Tab-separated table of C-alpha atoms and ligand atoms in Angstrom:
chain	number	residue	atom	x	y	z
A	4	MET	CA	128.465	99.942	146.599
A	5	SER	CA	125.692	99.708	144.047
A	6	GLU	CA	126.382	98.832	140.412
A	7	LYS	CA	125.145	100.663	137.340
A	8	VAL	CA	122.564	99.126	135.034
A	9	TYR	CA	122.712	100.710	131.584
A	10	ILE	CA	119.363	101.731	130.138
A	11	PHE	CA	119.129	101.085	126.402
A	12	ASP	CA	115.984	102.716	125.083
A	13	THR	CA	114.449	101.242	121.934
A	14	THR	CA	111.218	103.280	121.803
A	15	LEU	CA	112.358	104.747	118.467
A	16	ARG	CA	113.138	101.327	116.973
A	17	ASP	CA	111.268	98.347	118.526
A	18	GLY	CA	108.559	100.730	119.825
A	19	GLU	CA	108.179	102.470	116.512
A	20	GLN	CA	107.710	99.129	114.685
A	21	VAL	CA	104.215	98.910	116.216
A	22	PRO	CA	101.470	99.445	113.616
A	23	GLY	CA	100.235	103.038	113.877
A	24	CYS	CA	103.241	104.232	115.918
A	25	LYS	CA	105.433	105.340	113.012
A	26	LEU	CA	107.139	108.678	113.557
A	27	ASN	CA	108.566	111.201	111.130
A	28	ALA	CA	112.121	112.543	111.499
A	29	THR	CA	111.045	115.652	113.430
A	30	GLU	CA	109.036	113.579	115.926
A	31	LYS	CA	111.902	111.115	116.353
A	32	LEU	CA	114.358	113.931	116.941
A	33	GLU	CA	112.086	115.547	119.524
A	34	LEU	CA	111.723	112.268	121.423
A	35	ALA	CA	115.451	111.492	121.194
A	36	LEU	CA	116.219	114.795	122.942
A	37	LYS	CA	113.670	113.980	125.665
A	38	LEU	CA	115.153	110.497	126.120
A	39	GLU	CA	118.604	111.981	126.504
A	40	ALA	CA	117.259	114.457	129.095
A	41	LEU	CA	115.584	111.533	130.900
A	42	GLY	CA	119.030	109.989	131.335
A	43	VAL	CA	118.982	106.920	129.104
A	44	ASP	CA	122.480	105.671	128.269
A	45	ILE	CA	121.809	104.387	124.762
A	46	ILE	CA	119.162	105.503	122.269
A	47	GLU	CA	118.399	102.938	119.567
A	48	ALA	CA	117.370	105.492	116.971
A	49	GLY	CA	116.217	103.181	114.176
A	50	PHE	CA	117.056	100.632	111.513
A	51	PRO	CA	118.903	102.763	108.934
A	52	VAL	CA	118.777	100.341	105.991
A	53	SER	CA	115.009	99.874	106.338
A	54	SER	CA	114.061	103.118	104.546
A	55	PRO	CA	115.640	106.411	103.428
A	56	GLY	CA	113.415	108.169	105.993
A	57	ASP	CA	114.786	106.064	108.828
A	58	PHE	CA	118.352	106.599	107.603
A	59	ASP	CA	117.767	110.383	107.771
A	60	SER	CA	116.192	110.157	111.239
A	61	VAL	CA	119.125	108.162	112.611
A	62	SER	CA	121.704	110.489	111.084
A	63	GLN	CA	119.918	113.622	112.366
A	64	ILE	CA	119.684	112.106	115.851
A	65	ALA	CA	123.357	111.104	115.665
A	66	LYS	CA	124.316	114.717	114.931
A	67	ILE	CA	122.313	116.287	117.737
A	68	ILE	CA	122.664	113.889	120.706
A	69	LYS	CA	125.711	114.660	122.793
A	70	ASN	CA	125.725	112.504	125.943
A	71	ALA	CA	123.844	109.323	125.126
A	72	THR	CA	125.216	106.727	122.713
A	73	VAL	CA	123.237	106.629	119.468
A	74	CYS	CA	122.654	103.136	118.133
A	75	GLY	CA	121.467	101.804	114.767
A	76	LEU	CA	120.098	98.298	114.140
A	77	SER	CA	121.235	96.013	111.337
A	78	ARG	CA	120.917	92.406	110.292
A	79	ALA	CA	124.070	90.315	109.859
A	80	VAL	CA	124.289	91.654	106.334
A	81	GLN	CA	127.250	93.707	105.087
A	82	LYS	CA	125.086	96.308	103.308
A	83	ASP	CA	122.942	96.848	106.455
A	84	ILE	CA	126.045	97.378	108.547
A	85	GLU	CA	127.614	99.799	106.066
A	86	VAL	CA	124.403	101.827	105.935
A	87	ALA	CA	124.170	101.858	109.749
A	88	GLY	CA	127.819	102.978	109.902
A	89	ALA	CA	127.090	105.818	107.457
A	90	ALA	CA	124.000	106.954	109.370
A	91	LEU	CA	125.986	107.073	112.623
A	92	LYS	CA	129.066	108.740	111.122
A	93	PHE	CA	128.667	112.060	112.931
A	94	ALA	CA	127.627	110.699	116.323
A	95	ASN	CA	129.584	111.708	119.395
A	96	ARG	CA	129.214	108.100	120.584
A	97	SER	CA	127.904	105.493	118.167
A	98	ARG	CA	126.941	101.858	118.467
A	99	ILE	CA	126.016	99.336	115.784
A	100	HIS	CA	123.554	96.673	116.942
A	101	THR	CA	123.896	93.695	114.665
A	102	GLY	CA	123.022	90.036	114.957
A	103	ILE	CA	121.246	86.923	113.771
A	104	GLY	CA	118.763	84.312	115.016
A	105	THR	CA	120.393	81.541	117.041
A	106	SER	CA	117.484	79.276	118.028
A	107	ASP	CA	116.898	76.153	115.947
A	108	PHE	CA	113.550	77.674	114.885
A	109	HIS	CA	115.419	80.591	113.317
A	110	ILE	CA	118.393	78.584	112.038
A	111	LYS	CA	116.236	75.986	110.278
A	112	SER	CA	112.996	77.748	109.356
A	113	LYS	CA	114.202	81.295	108.743
A	114	PHE	CA	117.703	80.716	107.379
A	115	ASN	CA	117.494	77.097	106.172
A	116	SER	CA	120.951	76.765	107.622
A	117	ASN	CA	122.901	75.055	110.392
A	118	ARG	CA	124.526	76.066	113.672
A	119	GLU	CA	128.101	76.235	112.336
A	120	ASP	CA	127.136	78.518	109.445
A	121	ILE	CA	125.210	80.840	111.775
A	122	LEU	CA	128.196	80.969	114.136
A	123	GLU	CA	130.427	82.095	111.229
A	124	ARG	CA	127.890	84.725	110.150
A	125	ALA	CA	127.697	86.027	113.730
A	126	ILE	CA	131.487	86.434	113.894
A	127	GLN	CA	131.585	88.072	110.471
A	128	CYS	CA	128.921	90.676	111.188
A	129	VAL	CA	130.690	91.815	114.351
A	130	LYS	CA	133.956	92.181	112.399
A	131	TRP	CA	132.227	94.273	109.713
A	132	ALA	CA	130.629	96.474	112.346
A	133	ARG	CA	133.950	97.041	114.115
A	134	ASN	CA	135.171	98.821	110.945
A	135	PHE	CA	132.739	101.636	111.793
A	136	THR	CA	132.808	101.882	115.576
A	137	ASP	CA	134.478	100.393	118.651
A	138	ASP	CA	131.085	99.940	120.282
A	139	VAL	CA	129.397	96.905	118.730
A	140	GLU	CA	126.433	95.105	120.239
A	141	PHE	CA	125.594	91.636	118.970
A	142	TYR	CA	122.050	90.220	119.323
A	143	ALA	CA	121.392	86.491	119.387
A	144	GLU	CA	117.798	86.693	118.207
A	145	ASP	CA	115.444	84.257	119.988
A	146	ALA	CA	118.141	83.561	122.588
A	147	GLY	CA	115.237	82.804	124.945
A	148	ARG	CA	114.635	79.566	122.998
A	149	THR	CA	118.269	78.915	122.052
A	150	ASP	CA	120.087	75.920	123.487
A	151	ASN	CA	122.366	77.290	126.237
A	152	GLU	CA	125.476	75.346	125.178
A	153	TYR	CA	125.280	76.656	121.619
A	154	LEU	CA	124.410	80.155	122.832
A	155	ALA	CA	127.537	80.149	125.027
A	156	ARG	CA	129.672	79.249	121.976
A	157	VAL	CA	128.128	82.101	119.987
A	158	VAL	CA	128.614	84.593	122.825
A	159	GLU	CA	132.267	83.592	123.291
A	160	ALA	CA	132.934	83.859	119.547
A	161	VAL	CA	131.324	87.271	119.060
A	162	ILE	CA	133.158	88.717	122.058
A	163	LYS	CA	136.415	87.385	120.572
A	164	ALA	CA	135.444	89.053	117.266
A	165	GLY	CA	135.028	92.422	119.037
A	166	ALA	CA	131.480	92.674	120.438
A	167	THR	CA	131.443	94.905	123.519
A	168	VAL	CA	127.817	94.178	124.438
A	169	VAL	CA	125.946	90.921	123.829
A	170	ASN	CA	122.183	91.061	123.751
A	171	ILE	CA	120.293	87.938	124.893
A	172	PRO	CA	116.792	88.656	123.562
A	173	ASP	CA	113.767	86.722	124.691
A	174	THR	CA	112.334	87.648	121.310
A	175	THR	CA	109.081	85.730	121.713
A	176	GLY	CA	108.532	86.494	125.404
A	177	TYR	CA	108.558	82.760	126.170
A	178	CYS	CA	110.892	82.455	129.159
A	179	LEU	CA	109.852	82.346	132.786
A	180	PRO	CA	111.868	84.653	135.078
A	181	ASN	CA	113.826	81.765	136.629
A	182	GLN	CA	114.614	80.357	133.161
A	183	TYR	CA	115.775	83.705	131.807
A	184	GLY	CA	117.827	84.371	134.954
A	185	GLU	CA	119.389	80.905	134.697
A	186	LYS	CA	120.272	81.516	131.044
A	187	ILE	CA	122.171	84.680	131.951
A	188	ALA	CA	123.847	82.876	134.886
A	189	TYR	CA	124.806	80.013	132.552
A	190	LEU	CA	126.527	82.458	130.186
A	191	ILE	CA	128.301	84.226	133.048
A	192	ASN	CA	129.593	80.855	134.277
A	193	HIS	CA	130.408	79.173	130.957
A	194	VAL	CA	131.705	81.888	128.617
A	195	PRO	CA	135.418	82.286	129.428
A	196	ASN	CA	135.734	85.865	128.052
A	197	VAL	CA	132.343	87.116	129.324
A	198	ASP	CA	134.109	89.737	131.489
A	199	LYS	CA	135.132	91.544	128.267
A	200	ALA	CA	131.522	92.438	127.419
A	201	ILE	CA	128.247	93.517	128.974
A	202	LEU	CA	125.319	91.125	128.716
A	203	SER	CA	122.026	92.802	127.846
A	204	CYS	CA	118.388	91.827	128.500
A	205	HIS	CA	115.892	92.445	125.682
A	206	CYS	CA	112.635	90.874	126.810
A	207	HIS	CA	109.265	90.850	125.079
A	208	ASN	CA	105.994	90.813	126.937
A	209	ASP	CA	103.966	88.048	125.249
A	210	LEU	CA	103.281	86.396	128.610
A	211	GLY	CA	103.382	89.626	130.626
A	212	LEU	CA	106.847	88.718	131.972
A	213	ALA	CA	109.143	91.195	130.205
A	214	THR	CA	109.885	93.309	133.268
A	215	ALA	CA	110.235	90.309	135.596
A	216	ASN	CA	112.601	88.622	133.135
A	217	SER	CA	114.766	91.729	132.751
A	218	ILE	CA	115.094	92.049	136.514
A	219	ALA	CA	115.932	88.327	136.775
A	220	GLY	CA	118.589	88.964	134.104
A	221	ILE	CA	120.366	91.730	135.997
A	222	ILE	CA	120.192	89.776	139.249
A	223	SER	CA	122.054	87.005	137.407
A	224	GLY	CA	124.763	89.281	136.045
A	225	ALA	CA	123.489	91.202	132.981
A	226	ARG	CA	124.160	94.958	133.234
A	227	GLN	CA	122.032	96.455	130.471
A	228	ILE	CA	118.259	96.474	130.005
A	229	GLU	CA	116.620	97.224	126.657
A	230	CYS	CA	113.242	98.825	127.135
A	231	THR	CA	110.710	101.313	125.815
A	232	ILE	CA	108.541	104.074	127.239
A	233	ASN	CA	105.093	102.640	128.094
A	234	GLY	CA	106.400	99.169	127.161
A	235	LEU	CA	105.685	99.769	123.468
A	236	GLY	CA	107.066	97.242	121.002
A	237	GLU	CA	106.317	94.333	118.704
A	238	ARG	CA	103.124	92.406	119.580
A	239	ALA	CA	102.589	92.655	123.362
A	240	GLY	CA	105.538	95.021	123.623
A	241	ASN	CA	108.919	95.263	125.301
A	242	THR	CA	110.041	95.754	128.880
A	243	ALA	CA	108.649	99.088	130.133
A	244	LEU	CA	111.440	101.554	130.932
A	245	GLU	CA	109.431	103.204	133.720
A	246	GLU	CA	108.919	99.851	135.439
A	247	VAL	CA	112.553	98.729	135.499
A	248	ALA	CA	113.747	102.214	136.472
A	249	MET	CA	111.361	102.313	139.444
A	250	ILE	CA	112.032	98.715	140.509
A	251	ILE	CA	115.741	99.544	140.670
A	252	GLN	CA	115.063	102.862	142.444
A	253	SER	CA	112.571	101.391	144.944
A	254	HIS	CA	114.508	98.205	145.688
A	255	LYS	CA	117.843	99.594	146.834
A	256	ASP	CA	118.384	96.108	148.283
A	257	LEU	CA	119.063	94.876	144.727
A	258	GLY	CA	122.258	96.949	144.733
A	259	PHE	CA	121.757	98.697	141.380
A	260	TYR	CA	121.256	102.216	140.100
A	261	THR	CA	120.419	103.840	136.758
A	262	ASN	CA	120.840	107.414	135.491
A	263	ILE	CA	117.094	107.860	134.934
A	264	ASP	CA	115.564	111.070	136.324
A	265	SER	CA	112.334	109.494	137.564
A	266	LYS	CA	110.426	112.828	137.758
A	267	GLN	CA	110.343	112.901	133.961
A	268	LEU	CA	108.685	109.485	133.613
A	269	ASN	CA	105.016	110.553	133.615
A	270	PRO	CA	105.415	113.645	131.412
A	271	LEU	CA	107.410	111.628	128.861
A	272	SER	CA	104.955	108.738	128.988
A	273	ARG	CA	102.138	111.170	128.067
A	274	GLU	CA	104.183	112.710	125.287
A	275	VAL	CA	105.038	109.298	123.774
A	276	SER	CA	101.423	108.216	124.063
A	277	ASP	CA	100.230	111.382	122.268
A	278	ILE	CA	102.857	111.425	119.534
A	279	MET	CA	102.476	107.684	118.819
A	280	ARG	CA	98.692	107.805	119.218
A	281	MET	CA	98.875	104.830	121.581
A	282	PRO	CA	96.792	105.218	124.776
A	283	VAL	CA	98.266	103.966	128.059
A	284	GLN	CA	96.072	101.444	129.894
A	285	PRO	CA	94.708	103.118	133.080
A	286	ASN	CA	96.039	100.369	135.364
A	287	LYS	CA	99.560	100.509	133.869
A	288	ALA	CA	102.242	100.543	136.587
A	289	ILE	CA	103.900	103.935	137.249
A	290	VAL	CA	102.306	105.857	134.349
A	291	GLY	CA	98.666	104.681	134.153
A	292	ALA	CA	95.898	107.148	135.076
A	293	ASN	CA	94.946	104.948	138.057
A	294	ALA	CA	98.495	104.206	139.263
A	295	PHE	CA	98.027	106.643	142.166
A	296	SER	CA	94.210	106.597	142.564
A	297	HIS	CA	92.456	105.116	145.574
A	298	SER	CA	88.804	104.222	145.330
A	299	SER	CA	87.745	101.657	147.932
A	300	GLY	CA	86.758	102.907	151.380
A	301	ILE	CA	89.239	100.642	153.206
A	302	HIS	CA	92.161	101.841	151.079
A	303	GLN	CA	91.103	105.494	151.198
A	304	ASP	CA	90.839	105.492	154.984
A	305	GLY	CA	94.314	103.930	155.343
A	306	PHE	CA	95.836	106.197	152.705
A	307	LEU	CA	94.429	109.342	154.355
A	308	LYS	CA	95.936	108.292	157.694
A	309	ASP	CA	99.342	107.539	156.148
A	310	ALA	CA	99.977	107.461	152.383
A	311	GLN	CA	102.512	104.676	152.804
A	312	THR	CA	99.825	102.214	153.889
A	313	TYR	CA	98.762	101.902	150.247
A	314	GLU	CA	101.517	103.557	148.198
A	315	ILE	CA	105.076	102.323	147.718
A	316	ILE	CA	106.034	105.255	145.470
A	317	ASN	CA	105.338	108.931	146.074
A	318	PRO	CA	103.651	110.082	142.813
A	319	GLU	CA	105.820	113.218	142.803
A	320	GLU	CA	108.868	110.956	142.505
A	321	VAL	CA	107.653	109.897	139.041
A	322	GLY	CA	106.174	113.246	137.980
A	323	ALA	CA	102.580	112.081	138.442
A	324	GLY	CA	101.378	115.020	140.589
A	325	GLU	CA	99.181	114.185	143.576
A	326	SER	CA	97.524	110.895	144.471
A	327	LYS	CA	93.791	110.868	143.803
A	328	ILE	CA	90.917	109.936	146.059
A	329	VAL	CA	88.226	108.816	143.638
A	330	LEU	CA	84.652	108.754	144.871
A	331	THR	CA	82.574	105.719	143.942
A	332	ALA	CA	79.876	103.661	145.652
A	333	ARG	CA	82.728	101.741	147.329
A	334	SER	CA	84.158	104.871	148.978
A	335	GLY	CA	83.849	105.605	152.685
A	336	ARG	CA	83.076	108.572	154.911
A	337	SER	CA	86.691	109.697	155.379
A	338	ALA	CA	87.170	109.961	151.630
A	339	LEU	CA	83.953	111.944	151.302
A	340	ALA	CA	84.970	114.320	154.117
A	341	HIS	CA	88.415	114.710	152.527
A	342	ARG	CA	87.005	115.569	149.101
A	343	PHE	CA	84.494	118.034	150.610
A	344	GLN	CA	87.334	119.664	152.539
A	345	LYS	CA	89.441	119.964	149.362
A	346	ILE	CA	86.732	122.033	147.723
A	347	GLY	CA	86.105	124.225	150.750
A	348	TYR	CA	83.506	122.509	152.979
A	349	GLN	CA	84.450	121.750	156.594
A	350	TYR	CA	81.785	119.342	157.777
A	351	THR	CA	81.359	117.765	161.193
A	352	ARG	CA	81.038	114.029	161.695
A	353	ASN	CA	77.233	114.414	161.943
A	354	ASP	CA	77.099	116.401	158.703
A	355	ILE	CA	79.121	113.703	156.940
A	356	ASP	CA	76.885	110.931	158.311
A	357	PHE	CA	73.876	112.644	156.770
A	358	LEU	CA	75.612	113.599	153.515
A	359	TYR	CA	77.048	110.098	153.105
A	360	GLU	CA	73.558	108.588	152.627
A	361	LYS	CA	72.788	111.155	149.919
A	362	PHE	CA	76.210	110.581	148.372
A	363	LEU	CA	75.584	106.813	148.091
A	364	GLN	CA	72.371	107.466	146.170
A	365	VAL	CA	74.331	109.485	143.607
A	366	ALA	CA	77.232	106.994	143.609
A	367	ASP	CA	74.935	104.060	142.852
A	368	ARG	CA	73.643	105.897	139.784
A	369	LYS	CA	77.086	106.964	138.472
A	370	LYS	CA	80.442	105.283	137.945
A	371	GLU	CA	82.277	108.138	139.638
A	372	VAL	CA	81.025	111.019	141.784
A	373	GLU	CA	82.486	114.268	140.470
A	374	GLU	CA	83.286	117.586	142.089
A	375	SER	CA	80.137	119.117	140.580
A	376	ASP	CA	78.042	116.384	142.308
A	377	LEU	CA	79.648	117.302	145.636
A	378	HIS	CA	78.733	120.958	145.129
A	379	SER	CA	75.124	119.926	144.392
A	380	LEU	CA	75.013	117.785	147.551
A	381	ALA	CA	76.467	120.649	149.602
A	382	LYS	CA	74.010	123.140	148.129
A	383	ALA	CA	71.033	120.905	148.956
A	384	TYR	CA	72.317	120.267	152.491
A	385	SER	CA	73.509	123.761	153.488
A	386	PRO	CA	72.720	126.389	150.842
A	387	GLU	CA	74.326	129.114	152.949
A	388	LEU	CA	77.699	127.270	152.811
A	389	ALA	CA	77.663	126.392	149.147
A	390	THR	CA	80.762	127.696	147.346
A	391	ASN	CA	79.575	126.930	143.824
B	163	KIV	O1	113.292	91.073	119.874
B	163	KIV	C1	114.398	90.984	119.303
B	163	KIV	O2	115.025	89.939	119.264
B	163	KIV	C2	114.907	92.195	118.670
B	163	KIV	C3	116.296	92.128	118.114
B	163	KIV	C4	116.370	92.755	116.777
B	163	KIV	C5	117.245	92.731	119.095
B	163	KIV	O3	114.264	93.216	118.659
B	164	ZN	ZN1	112.655	93.142	120.159
């Protein structure tokens, strides 16, 4: 029997912190509804104390979302927590996400404090948050660089104080997958009351390891992943929702499932990219423009014989339409014949041999040979057959 991994989407909070990605309340509301339809379990709608606009966005989202849990971020500060509680007042299901830095970098440089004081503040913030909701998530900021023994003490104490989810953020994206996985395993093995809460992975992508670390985390016992559409987020971003959802869906051998409706991934990726004015890199996994494009002759020939030779995901499964055979100077005869056929020309092997030489001349001049170039080649070769 496979186990559920909860998907906690933070596109509207960590994603929206990115310079240039700020959304107004209407845009946030529109995306929140799409995220709920996608099947995310928790929507982190914002940081209510940060501005009156964000307070309004969170409270409007809280009123309209029915199935997903709506979450608001706060620091370990009473006022923050009260404001988050007020913003979430009308939610069907609400969660307050509160916490404090636990690494020595944060304890000393940011708070000019010590481990015992931070432990007390962690316990206190969870208790304050429990006055507003039964669903309280604690984050141990910079857990990735926090000493495991101390982290285990913090996790045990916040669970005792009432935290139902404990977030273990790799805030700076520093951990290697085995280190992050071992950290989660350490907590599972050393925190006596860990069965009373869900451990959550919140991984940043500074070394390009956010997705790998999140997967290592769930393999070691975490059951929630915090992620964003297109991997948006502070600096190099967060774990990409589409990547973890498709890793879990493709690797049934991991023994997990999520509620994500994968067919919505590409349409929502485009919408987030447009609304946040943040282009998606073409080679981005799952949602990049080239994720299902084949351009070298060797790949195209194999793909045309059997798509599975070069594709592990059917593009329709992620709402990406059809795979593309792109024509470049590296393409082969089968790709050329296929593209001619798609636009109405049935050529014999001899025809293609002749046309291929002409095609290469065009391909060497251009980065990509377009449909209009194929029509021109066809017209020059067999005017009576030309369809355009
Ligand atoms: O990266 C981080 O540590 C965060 C916390 C606020 C959860 O975003
Ligand atoms: Zn973060």
